[in-house]
Coordinates of C-alpha atoms in Angstrom, one line a residue:
X1 CA 51.1 31.8 -9.9
X2 CA 52.3 28.4 -10.9
X3 CA 54.2 28.0 -14.2
X4 CA 51.5 25.4 -15.2
X5 CA 48.3 27.3 -14.3
X6 CA 48.2 28.4 -17.9
X7 CA 49.0 25.7 -20.4
X8 CA 51.1 27.3 -23.1
X9 CA 50.1 24.5 -25.4
X10 CA 46.6 25.9 -25.5
X11 CA 47.8 29.3 -26.7
X12 CA 48.6 30.2 -30.4
X13 CA 51.1 32.7 -29.1
X14 CA 53.2 32.6 -25.9
X15 CA 54.2 36.3 -26.4
X16 CA 52.6 39.3 -28.2
X17 CA 54.5 42.6 -28.6
X18 CA 52.2 45.3 -29.9
X19 CA 53.5 48.7 -31.1
X20 CA 56.1 49.0 -28.4
X21 CA 58.1 52.2 -28.1
X22 CA 60.7 52.5 -25.5
X23 CA 63.3 55.1 -24.5
X24 CA 65.9 54.6 -21.7
X25 CA 66.1 57.2 -19.0
X26 CA 68.2 60.2 -20.0
X27 CA 68.4 59.1 -23.7
X28 CA 66.9 61.1 -26.5
X29 CA 66.8 58.3 -29.1
X30 CA 64.3 55.5 -29.0
X31 CA 65.7 52.0 -28.2
X32 CA 62.5 50.5 -29.8
X33 CA 60.3 52.3 -32.2
X34 CA 56.8 50.9 -32.9
X35 CA 57.9 47.3 -32.6
X36 CA 55.4 44.5 -33.0
X37 CA 56.2 40.8 -32.7
X38 CA 54.2 37.6 -32.2
X39 CA 56.1 34.5 -30.8
X40 CA 54.2 31.3 -31.6
X41 CA 53.9 28.9 -28.7
X42 CA 56.4 26.1 -28.9
X43 CA 58.6 27.8 -31.5
X44 CA 62.4 28.2 -31.6
X45 CA 63.2 31.8 -32.6
X46 CA 66.6 33.3 -33.2
X47 CA 67.0 37.1 -32.8
X48 CA 69.8 38.4 -35.0
X49 CA 71.2 41.8 -35.9
X50 CA 74.0 44.3 -35.1
X51 CA 74.8 45.6 -31.6
X52 CA 72.7 48.6 -30.7
X53 CA 69.8 47.4 -32.9
X54 CA 67.6 46.8 -29.8
X55 CA 67.9 43.0 -29.4
X56 CA 68.6 43.0 -25.6
X57 CA 66.0 45.7 -25.0
X58 CA 63.4 43.7 -26.8
X59 CA 64.3 40.5 -24.9
X60 CA 64.0 42.4 -21.6
X61 CA 60.5 43.5 -22.6
X62 CA 59.5 39.8 -22.5
X63 CA 60.1 39.3 -18.8
X64 CA 59.1 42.8 -17.6
X65 CA 62.6 44.1 -16.9
X66 CA 61.6 46.8 -19.4
X67 CA 60.1 49.0 -18.0
X68 CA 59.7 47.8 -14.3
X69 CA 63.5 47.6 -13.6
X70 CA 65.0 50.0 -16.2
X71 CA 62.4 52.8 -15.9
X72 CA 62.3 55.1 -18.9
X73 CA 59.4 55.9 -21.3
X74 CA 57.3 52.9 -22.4
X75 CA 54.4 52.7 -24.8
X76 CA 52.5 49.8 -26.3
X77 CA 51.7 46.4 -24.9
X78 CA 53.6 43.2 -24.2
X79 CA 51.5 40.1 -23.3
X80 CA 53.1 36.9 -21.9
X81 CA 50.8 33.9 -21.8
X82 CA 47.9 36.3 -21.7
X83 CA 49.3 38.6 -19.0
X84 CA 50.2 42.3 -19.5
X85 CA 53.7 43.0 -18.4
X86 CA 52.8 46.5 -17.3
X87 CA 50.6 44.9 -14.6
X88 CA 52.7 41.9 -13.8
X89 CA 56.4 42.4 -12.8
X90 CA 59.5 40.2 -13.4
X91 CA 59.0 38.3 -10.1
X92 CA 55.6 36.9 -11.1
X93 CA 56.6 36.5 -14.7
X94 CA 59.7 34.4 -13.8
X95 CA 57.5 31.3 -13.5
X96 CA 56.5 31.7 -17.2
X97 CA 59.7 33.3 -18.6
X98 CA 63.2 32.0 -17.8
X99 CA 65.8 34.6 -18.6
X100 CA 69.6 34.2 -19.2
X101 CA 71.7 37.4 -19.4
X102 CA 74.8 38.2 -21.4
X103 CA 76.7 38.4 -18.1
X104 CA 76.0 35.2 -16.2
X105 CA 77.9 36.3 -13.2
X106 CA 75.4 39.1 -12.6
X107 CA 72.5 36.6 -12.0
X108 CA 74.3 34.0 -9.8
X109 CA 73.5 34.6 -6.2
X110 CA 74.3 31.5 -4.1
X111 CA 77.5 29.8 -2.9
X112 CA 77.0 26.4 -4.6
X113 CA 76.0 25.4 -8.1
X114 CA 73.3 23.0 -7.0
X115 CA 71.9 25.6 -4.7
X116 CA 71.8 28.1 -7.6
X117 CA 69.5 25.7 -9.5
X118 CA 67.3 25.2 -6.4
X119 CA 67.0 28.9 -5.6
X120 CA 64.3 29.9 -8.0
X121 CA 62.4 26.6 -7.3
X122 CA 62.4 27.5 -3.6
X123 CA 61.2 31.0 -4.3
X124 CA 58.2 29.6 -6.2
X125 CA 57.3 27.0 -3.5
X126 CA 58.0 23.9 -5.6
X127 CA 57.6 20.6 -3.7
X128 CA 60.9 19.5 -2.3
X129 CA 60.9 16.1 -4.0
X130 CA 60.1 17.7 -7.3
X131 CA 62.8 20.3 -6.7
X132 CA 65.5 17.6 -6.0
X133 CA 64.5 15.8 -9.2
X134 CA 64.6 19.0 -11.2
X135 CA 68.0 19.9 -9.9
X136 CA 69.5 16.5 -10.8
X137 CA 67.9 16.4 -14.2
X138 CA 69.1 19.9 -15.1
X139 CA 72.6 19.3 -13.9
X140 CA 72.8 16.3 -16.2
X141 CA 71.1 18.0 -19.1
X142 CA 73.7 20.8 -19.1
X143 CA 76.7 18.5 -18.3
X144 CA 77.6 20.3 -15.1
X145 CA 77.0 17.7 -12.5
X146 CA 80.7 17.6 -11.7
X147 CA 80.4 21.3 -10.7
X148 CA 77.6 20.9 -8.2
X149 CA 79.6 21.6 -5.1
X150 CA 81.7 24.5 -6.6
X151 CA 81.2 28.1 -5.7
X152 CA 79.8 29.9 -8.9
X153 CA 82.3 32.8 -8.5
X154 CA 85.2 30.3 -8.8
X155 CA 84.1 28.9 -12.1
X156 CA 85.3 29.9 -15.5
X157 CA 83.2 32.3 -17.5
X158 CA 81.9 29.5 -19.7
X159 CA 81.1 27.3 -16.8
X160 CA 79.2 30.2 -15.2
X161 CA 77.2 30.6 -18.4
X162 CA 76.1 27.0 -18.3
X163 CA 75.1 27.3 -14.7
X164 CA 73.0 30.4 -15.5
X165 CA 71.2 28.5 -18.3
X166 CA 70.6 25.6 -16.0
X167 CA 69.1 27.8 -13.3
X168 CA 66.7 29.3 -15.8
X169 CA 65.7 25.9 -17.1
X170 CA 65.0 24.4 -13.6
X171 CA 61.6 26.1 -13.4
X172 CA 60.5 24.5 -16.7
X173 CA 59.1 27.9 -17.9
X174 CA 56.7 28.2 -20.8
X175 CA 59.3 30.4 -22.6
X176 CA 63.1 30.5 -22.2
X177 CA 64.7 33.8 -23.3
X178 CA 68.5 33.9 -23.7
X179 CA 70.8 36.8 -24.5
X180 CA 74.0 35.5 -26.1
X181 CA 74.0 32.2 -24.2
X182 CA 77.0 30.6 -26.0
X183 CA 79.2 33.7 -26.1
X184 CA 81.7 32.3 -23.5
X185 CA 81.4 28.6 -24.3
X186 CA 83.9 26.3 -26.0
X187 CA 82.6 24.5 -29.1
X188 CA 81.5 21.4 -27.2
X189 CA 79.9 23.4 -24.4
X190 CA 78.0 25.6 -26.9
X191 CA 76.8 22.6 -28.8
X192 CA 75.7 21.0 -25.5
X193 CA 73.7 24.1 -24.5
X194 CA 72.0 24.5 -28.0
X195 CA 71.2 20.7 -28.1
X196 CA 69.7 20.9 -24.7
X197 CA 67.6 23.9 -25.7
X198 CA 66.5 22.0 -28.8
X199 CA 65.4 19.0 -26.7
X200 CA 63.5 21.2 -24.3
X201 CA 61.8 22.8 -27.3
X202 CA 60.9 19.6 -29.1
X203 CA 60.2 17.3 -26.1
X204 CA 58.6 19.7 -23.6
X205 CA 57.2 22.3 -26.0
X206 CA 59.1 25.1 -24.2
X207 CA 59.3 28.2 -26.5
X208 CA 63.0 29.3 -27.0
X209 CA 63.9 32.8 -27.9
X210 CA 67.6 33.4 -28.3
X211 CA 69.7 36.4 -29.4
X212 CA 73.0 35.2 -30.9
X213 CA 75.7 36.6 -33.1
X214 CA 77.3 33.2 -33.8
X215 CA 74.7 32.1 -36.3
X216 CA 76.5 29.0 -37.3
X217 CA 75.6 27.6 -33.9
X218 CA 71.9 28.2 -34.0
X219 CA 70.6 29.1 -37.4
X220 CA 69.8 25.6 -38.5
X221 CA 68.0 25.0 -35.2
X222 CA 65.5 27.8 -35.6
X223 CA 61.9 27.8 -36.8
X224 CA 62.0 31.5 -37.3
X225 CA 64.7 34.2 -37.5
X226 CA 63.9 37.8 -36.7
X227 CA 66.5 40.3 -38.0
X228 CA 66.8 43.5 -36.1
X229 CA 68.2 46.5 -38.0
X230 CA 69.3 49.9 -37.0
X231 CA 66.7 52.7 -37.2
X232 CA 65.0 53.6 -39.4
X233 CA 65.0 50.2 -41.0
X234 CA 62.2 47.9 -39.7
X235 CA 62.9 44.3 -38.5
X236 CA 62.6 41.4 -41.0
X237 CA 61.4 37.9 -40.1
X238 CA 61.2 34.6 -41.9
X239 CA 62.5 31.1 -42.0
X240 CA 66.3 30.5 -41.7
X241 CA 66.6 29.8 -45.4
X242 CA 64.5 32.9 -46.3
X243 CA 66.6 35.1 -44.0
X244 CA 69.9 33.8 -45.3
X245 CA 69.4 35.9 -48.4
X246 CA 68.8 39.1 -46.4
X247 CA 71.5 38.8 -43.7
X248 CA 74.8 40.5 -44.6
X249 CA 77.2 37.6 -45.5
X250 CA 79.7 38.6 -42.9
X251 CA 77.3 37.5 -40.2
X252 CA 76.3 34.2 -41.9
X253 CA 77.8 30.8 -41.2
X254 CA 80.9 30.3 -43.3
X255 CA 79.4 27.5 -45.3
X256 CA 76.4 29.7 -46.1
X257 CA 78.8 32.4 -47.2
X258 CA 80.4 30.0 -49.7
X259 CA 76.9 28.9 -50.9
X260 CA 76.1 32.6 -51.5
X261 CA 79.2 33.0 -53.6
X262 CA 78.1 29.9 -55.6
X263 CA 74.6 31.5 -56.1
X264 CA 73.0 28.3 -54.8
X265 CA 69.2 28.6 -54.7
X266 CA 69.2 27.0 -51.3
X267 CA 72.5 27.8 -49.5
X268 CA 73.6 25.3 -46.8
X269 CA 73.2 26.2 -43.2
X270 CA 75.2 23.3 -41.7
X271 CA 78.4 21.3 -42.5
X272 CA 76.3 18.3 -43.4
X273 CA 74.3 20.3 -45.9
X274 CA 77.4 21.9 -47.3
X275 CA 79.1 18.5 -48.0
X276 CA 76.2 17.6 -50.2
X277 CA 75.6 21.0 -51.8
X278 CA 79.3 21.6 -52.7
X279 CA 79.8 18.1 -54.2
X280 CA 80.7 18.6 -57.9
X281 CA 80.5 22.4 -57.5
X282 CA 83.9 23.0 -56.0
X283 CA 87.2 21.3 -56.8
X284 CA 90.2 22.2 -54.6
X285 CA 93.7 20.9 -54.2
X286 CA 93.9 18.3 -51.5
X287 CA 96.4 19.9 -49.1
X288 CA 95.3 23.5 -49.1
X289 CA 97.2 26.8 -49.0
X290 CA 100.6 27.1 -47.4
X291 CA 101.5 29.5 -44.6
X292 CA 104.8 30.8 -43.3
X293 CA 105.7 31.4 -39.6
X294 CA 106.2 35.0 -38.5
X295 CA 109.7 36.1 -38.1
X296 CA 111.0 36.0 -34.6
X297 CA 111.3 39.3 -32.6
X298 CA 112.4 40.2 -29.2
X299 CA 111.0 38.2 -26.3
X300 CA 108.1 39.9 -24.7
X301 CA 107.0 37.1 -22.3
X302 CA 108.9 34.1 -21.0
X303 CA 107.2 31.6 -18.7
X304 CA 109.1 28.6 -17.3
X305 CA 107.9 25.8 -15.0
X306 CA 104.7 27.5 -14.2
X307 CA 102.3 25.6 -11.8
X308 CA 99.1 27.2 -10.4
X309 CA 96.4 25.9 -8.1
X310 CA 92.9 27.4 -7.7
X311 CA 90.6 26.3 -5.0
X312 CA 93.2 23.7 -4.1
X313 CA 92.9 22.2 -7.6
X314 CA 95.9 22.1 -10.0
X315 CA 95.0 24.3 -13.1
X316 CA 98.4 24.6 -14.8
X317 CA 101.4 22.3 -14.2
X318 CA 105.0 22.9 -15.3
X319 CA 104.0 25.1 -18.2
X320 CA 106.5 26.8 -20.4
X321 CA 105.8 29.5 -23.0
X322 CA 107.7 32.1 -24.9
X323 CA 106.0 35.0 -26.8
X324 CA 107.8 37.4 -29.0
X325 CA 107.3 40.9 -30.2
X326 CA 104.6 41.3 -32.9
X327 CA 103.0 37.9 -32.5
X328 CA 99.2 37.5 -32.4
X329 CA 98.8 34.5 -30.1
X330 CA 95.4 32.9 -29.7
X331 CA 95.0 30.9 -26.5
X332 CA 92.4 28.2 -26.9
X333 CA 91.1 25.2 -25.0
X334 CA 87.9 24.0 -23.4
X335 CA 86.2 25.9 -20.6
X336 CA 88.2 25.4 -17.4
X337 CA 91.4 24.5 -19.2
X338 CA 93.3 27.5 -17.7
X339 CA 93.2 30.2 -20.4
X340 CA 92.1 33.0 -18.1
X341 CA 94.4 31.8 -15.4
X342 CA 97.4 31.8 -17.8
X343 CA 96.7 35.4 -18.9
X344 CA 96.2 36.6 -15.4
X345 CA 99.4 35.0 -14.2
X346 CA 101.3 36.5 -17.0
X347 CA 100.2 39.9 -15.7
X348 CA 100.9 39.1 -12.0
X349 CA 97.2 38.9 -11.1
X350 CA 97.3 35.3 -10.0
X351 CA 100.0 33.8 -7.7
X352 CA 101.9 30.9 -9.0
X353 CA 102.8 27.9 -6.8
X354 CA 106.0 27.4 -8.7
X355 CA 107.8 28.9 -11.8
X356 CA 109.0 32.2 -13.2
X357 CA 107.1 34.8 -15.3
X358 CA 108.9 37.6 -17.1
X359 CA 106.6 40.0 -18.9
X360 CA 108.0 43.0 -20.8
X361 CA 111.2 42.4 -18.8
X362 CA 109.4 42.6 -15.5
X363 CA 109.5 39.7 -13.0
X364 CA 105.8 39.8 -12.2
X365 CA 106.1 37.0 -9.6
X366 CA 108.3 39.2 -7.4
X367 CA 107.0 42.7 -8.4
X368 CA 103.3 42.2 -9.1
X369 CA 101.1 43.8 -11.8
X370 CA 101.7 47.4 -10.8
X371 CA 105.3 47.1 -12.2
X372 CA 104.0 46.6 -15.7
X373 CA 102.4 50.1 -15.6
X374 CA 102.2 51.7 -19.0
X375 CA 103.4 48.6 -20.9
X376 CA 100.3 46.4 -20.9
X377 CA 96.7 46.7 -21.7
X378 CA 94.4 44.1 -20.2
X379 CA 90.7 43.4 -21.0
X380 CA 89.2 40.8 -18.6
X381 CA 86.1 38.7 -19.4
X382 CA 84.0 41.1 -17.3
X383 CA 84.4 44.2 -19.4
X384 CA 82.7 46.4 -16.8
X385 CA 85.7 45.8 -14.5
X386 CA 87.9 48.2 -16.5
X387 CA 85.5 51.2 -15.9
X388 CA 85.7 53.6 -13.0
X389 CA 84.8 57.0 -14.6
X390 CA 81.4 58.5 -15.2
X391 CA 81.7 59.0 -19.0
X392 CA 83.3 57.0 -21.8
X393 CA 85.4 60.0 -22.9
X394 CA 86.8 60.3 -19.3
X395 CA 87.9 56.7 -19.4
X396 CA 89.7 57.2 -22.7
X397 CA 91.3 60.5 -21.6
X398 CA 92.6 58.9 -18.4
X399 CA 94.2 55.9 -20.1
X400 CA 95.8 58.1 -22.8
X401 CA 97.3 60.4 -20.2
X402 CA 98.6 57.5 -18.1
X403 CA 100.3 55.9 -21.0
X404 CA 101.6 59.1 -22.5
X405 CA 100.7 57.9 -26.0
X406 CA 100.0 60.0 -29.1
X407 CA 96.3 59.0 -29.2
X408 CA 93.5 61.5 -28.8
X409 CA 90.0 60.8 -27.5
X410 CA 88.5 61.7 -30.8
X411 CA 90.8 59.3 -32.7
X412 CA 90.0 56.4 -30.4
X413 CA 86.2 57.1 -30.5
X414 CA 86.4 57.0 -34.3
X415 CA 88.5 53.8 -34.4
X416 CA 86.0 51.9 -32.2
X417 CA 82.8 53.4 -33.6
X418 CA 81.8 55.0 -30.3
X419 CA 80.5 58.2 -31.9
X420 CA 77.5 59.5 -29.9
X421 CA 78.4 57.4 -26.9
X422 CA 81.2 59.5 -25.5
X423 CA 79.1 61.1 -22.8
X424 CA 77.3 58.0 -21.8
X425 CA 78.1 56.2 -18.5
X426 CA 79.9 53.0 -19.7
X427 CA 77.6 50.7 -17.7
X428 CA 74.5 52.2 -19.5
X429 CA 75.7 50.9 -22.9
X430 CA 74.4 47.8 -24.5
X431 CA 76.5 44.6 -24.1
X432 CA 78.2 45.0 -27.5
X433 CA 78.8 48.7 -27.0
X434 CA 80.2 48.2 -23.6
X435 CA 82.7 45.6 -25.0
X436 CA 83.8 48.1 -27.6
X437 CA 84.2 50.9 -25.0
X438 CA 86.2 48.6 -22.8
X439 CA 88.5 47.6 -25.7
X440 CA 88.9 51.2 -26.7
X441 CA 89.9 52.0 -23.1
X442 CA 92.6 49.2 -22.8
X443 CA 93.9 49.9 -26.3
X444 CA 94.1 53.7 -26.0
X445 CA 97.7 54.9 -25.8
X446 CA 99.0 51.8 -27.7
X447 CA 100.5 49.5 -25.1
X448 CA 103.4 47.3 -25.9
X449 CA 101.5 44.1 -25.0
X450 CA 97.8 43.7 -25.3
X451 CA 96.1 40.9 -23.3
X452 CA 92.5 40.1 -24.2
X453 CA 90.2 37.6 -22.5
X454 CA 87.3 36.7 -24.8
X455 CA 87.2 40.2 -26.3
X456 CA 84.5 39.4 -28.9
X457 CA 82.0 38.2 -26.3
X458 CA 78.6 39.9 -27.2
X459 CA 80.1 41.6 -30.3
X460 CA 78.4 41.4 -33.6
X461 CA 80.1 40.1 -36.8
X462 CA 80.8 43.5 -38.2
X463 CA 82.4 44.9 -35.1
X464 CA 84.3 41.7 -34.6
X465 CA 85.9 42.0 -38.0
X466 CA 86.7 45.6 -37.4
X467 CA 88.4 44.7 -34.2
X468 CA 90.4 41.9 -35.8
X469 CA 91.6 44.3 -38.5
X470 CA 92.6 46.8 -35.8
X471 CA 94.5 44.1 -33.9
X472 CA 96.3 43.1 -37.2
X473 CA 97.4 46.7 -37.7
X474 CA 98.7 46.9 -34.1
X475 CA 100.5 43.6 -34.7
X476 CA 102.2 45.1 -37.8
X477 CA 103.3 48.0 -35.6
X478 CA 105.1 45.6 -33.3
X479 CA 102.4 45.3 -30.6
X480 CA 102.2 41.8 -29.1
X481 CA 98.7 40.4 -28.7
X482 CA 97.6 37.5 -26.5
X483 CA 93.9 36.6 -26.8
X484 CA 91.9 33.9 -25.1
X485 CA 89.1 32.9 -27.3
X486 CA 86.8 30.0 -28.5
X487 CA 86.3 31.6 -31.9
X488 CA 88.1 29.3 -34.3
X489 CA 86.8 31.3 -37.3
X490 CA 88.4 34.5 -36.0
X491 CA 91.6 32.7 -35.1
X492 CA 91.9 31.1 -38.5
X493 CA 91.7 34.5 -40.2
X494 CA 93.8 36.7 -38.0
X495 CA 96.0 35.0 -35.5
X496 CA 99.7 34.2 -36.3
X497 CA 99.9 31.5 -33.6
X498 CA 97.7 29.2 -31.6
X499 CA 98.5 27.9 -28.1
X500 CA 96.0 25.1 -27.2
X501 CA 95.6 24.2 -23.5
X502 CA 94.5 20.9 -22.2
X503 CA 95.2 18.7 -19.1
X504 CA 97.0 21.5 -17.3
X505 CA 99.5 22.2 -20.0
X506 CA 100.0 23.2 -23.7
X507 CA 98.9 20.4 -25.9
X508 CA 99.6 22.1 -29.3
X509 CA 101.5 25.2 -30.3
X510 CA 101.9 26.4 -33.9
X511 CA 100.3 28.3 -36.7
X512 CA 96.5 28.2 -37.1
X513 CA 96.8 25.8 -40.0
X514 CA 99.0 23.5 -38.0
X515 CA 96.8 23.5 -34.9
X516 CA 93.3 23.9 -36.2
X517 CA 93.4 21.6 -39.3
X518 CA 91.8 18.3 -38.7
X519 CA 90.6 19.1 -35.2
X520 CA 87.2 17.6 -34.3
X521 CA 86.3 20.6 -32.1
X522 CA 88.5 23.6 -32.4
X523 CA 88.4 24.2 -36.2
X524 CA 86.3 26.0 -38.8
X525 CA 83.3 25.0 -40.8
X526 CA 85.3 25.3 -44.0
X527 CA 87.9 22.8 -42.6
X528 CA 85.2 20.4 -41.6
X529 CA 83.9 20.4 -45.2
X530 CA 87.1 20.5 -47.3
X531 CA 89.7 19.1 -44.9
X532 CA 93.5 19.6 -45.5
X533 CA 94.7 23.1 -44.6
X534 CA 91.5 24.8 -45.9
X535 CA 90.3 27.0 -43.0
X536 CA 88.5 30.1 -44.2
X537 CA 85.9 31.3 -46.7
X538 CA 88.7 33.4 -48.3
X539 CA 90.9 30.3 -48.7
X540 CA 88.1 28.6 -50.8
X541 CA 86.8 31.6 -52.8
X542 CA 90.3 32.7 -53.6
X543 CA 91.4 29.3 -54.9
X544 CA 89.0 29.2 -57.8
X545 CA 87.8 25.7 -58.7
X546 CA 84.1 26.8 -58.7
X547 CA 81.7 25.3 -61.2
X548 CA 78.5 27.3 -61.0
X549 CA 76.9 25.1 -63.7
X550 CA 77.6 21.8 -61.9
X551 CA 74.6 19.5 -61.5
X552 CA 73.5 20.2 -58.0

């Protein structure tokens, strides 16, 4: 069936979910319990809520993956452009519903980026001239034309994410459903994707439904926000402004959090709104708070003259870096700047063209990653890569025994809120739960060096804060942490040092206030509003200077 045989513009609702109850195979608890939801045609809807609240399951109901692919027990009805998903499978629904998963690498199937965009068009018999035009337009729309000849498996995680979005867009579906589409993107890349989605929504009338934990990126774009809550609490739905008073402040955009502290009747959702709303209401010193550098400890990692090529392209060139005991180093930079390559090379997982790498006293260029043994915990971007046991508890027990640490499985389960998940297969968990289980696995036994590549990908705001506090505790105990991330808000609150990559080398190295302050891209919402060295909500709320009676 062609994507245009039913004109979504003639329908009041592009999707109708009616009293859906769903249970995954082998699970006693319901993933969805009597959920009803109407998605108006042409709307832009944000699906928010904590990990495990059923967001991903609900999204998979919209394209028939639940229950056709997942199995399990399904009751109720889901209608997409008038078609019952129990009678029409994901293959036929794909012309009406484009879907982007949390793990983009799992849906990329060809050996070239442009072929990836053409693949679904070919499957639906789209005319060749139309197909070529669609591919070109979509490459430009997502800013990935320069990647067209690259193999998708050789791209960075963020680049893969943009390719997956582009592939879903190429069919011009009536509805585009995206599960954490900006989780691996740098700030510019995330803004490009969200702006492209907004244009598709406004110019072509495509309905956009997107689950997202980073609400500062999408809240102001939405027509409606649906807040999923853990059972037995029912979902809530309303406009972004209405929902800003219901969502836990920790999950709100930082400027909205400040507006809540000020008791503003209409809290700002964007930096632009905040500049106007806070004028006359907050007076702060110009420069902002001071910060001191962490005391130097023993050298844990020393890299000198490092040069690396991937796919015959230089990625890092003559890079030097020294990391000391007890540092919490955030490695930042745009997608493709070499963050993952730097981390993997530091562990001996990538071969350097030139240079030396000493990690925990081991020459990893000569000896390889196995020599690091019990000393290092590593979490790659693809969290599933760390799992090889049938149950979460078996993963934890193996790591603890291998490292000979003083941890117990029960202690690690409690630290990472994995209660009730111990006997699940790791790959059967939700995206956020799987990330937590992977983190628990690599952190069990307390390694000397912890290397994390985008560890908060797919993680809700509450779990992210808990993780950051755990990392801070490890740092105080002398554990060294290196973390590749795009999350400037997290870095501003918890990192002790920021290493910024660009043009194949380090372009900035210092404390968060030194590196993030005044940046156009890699900085916080608070810094964009107040300037100086003001970075976090706590900086502002802890400084006083509030006038709740100012004329606003």
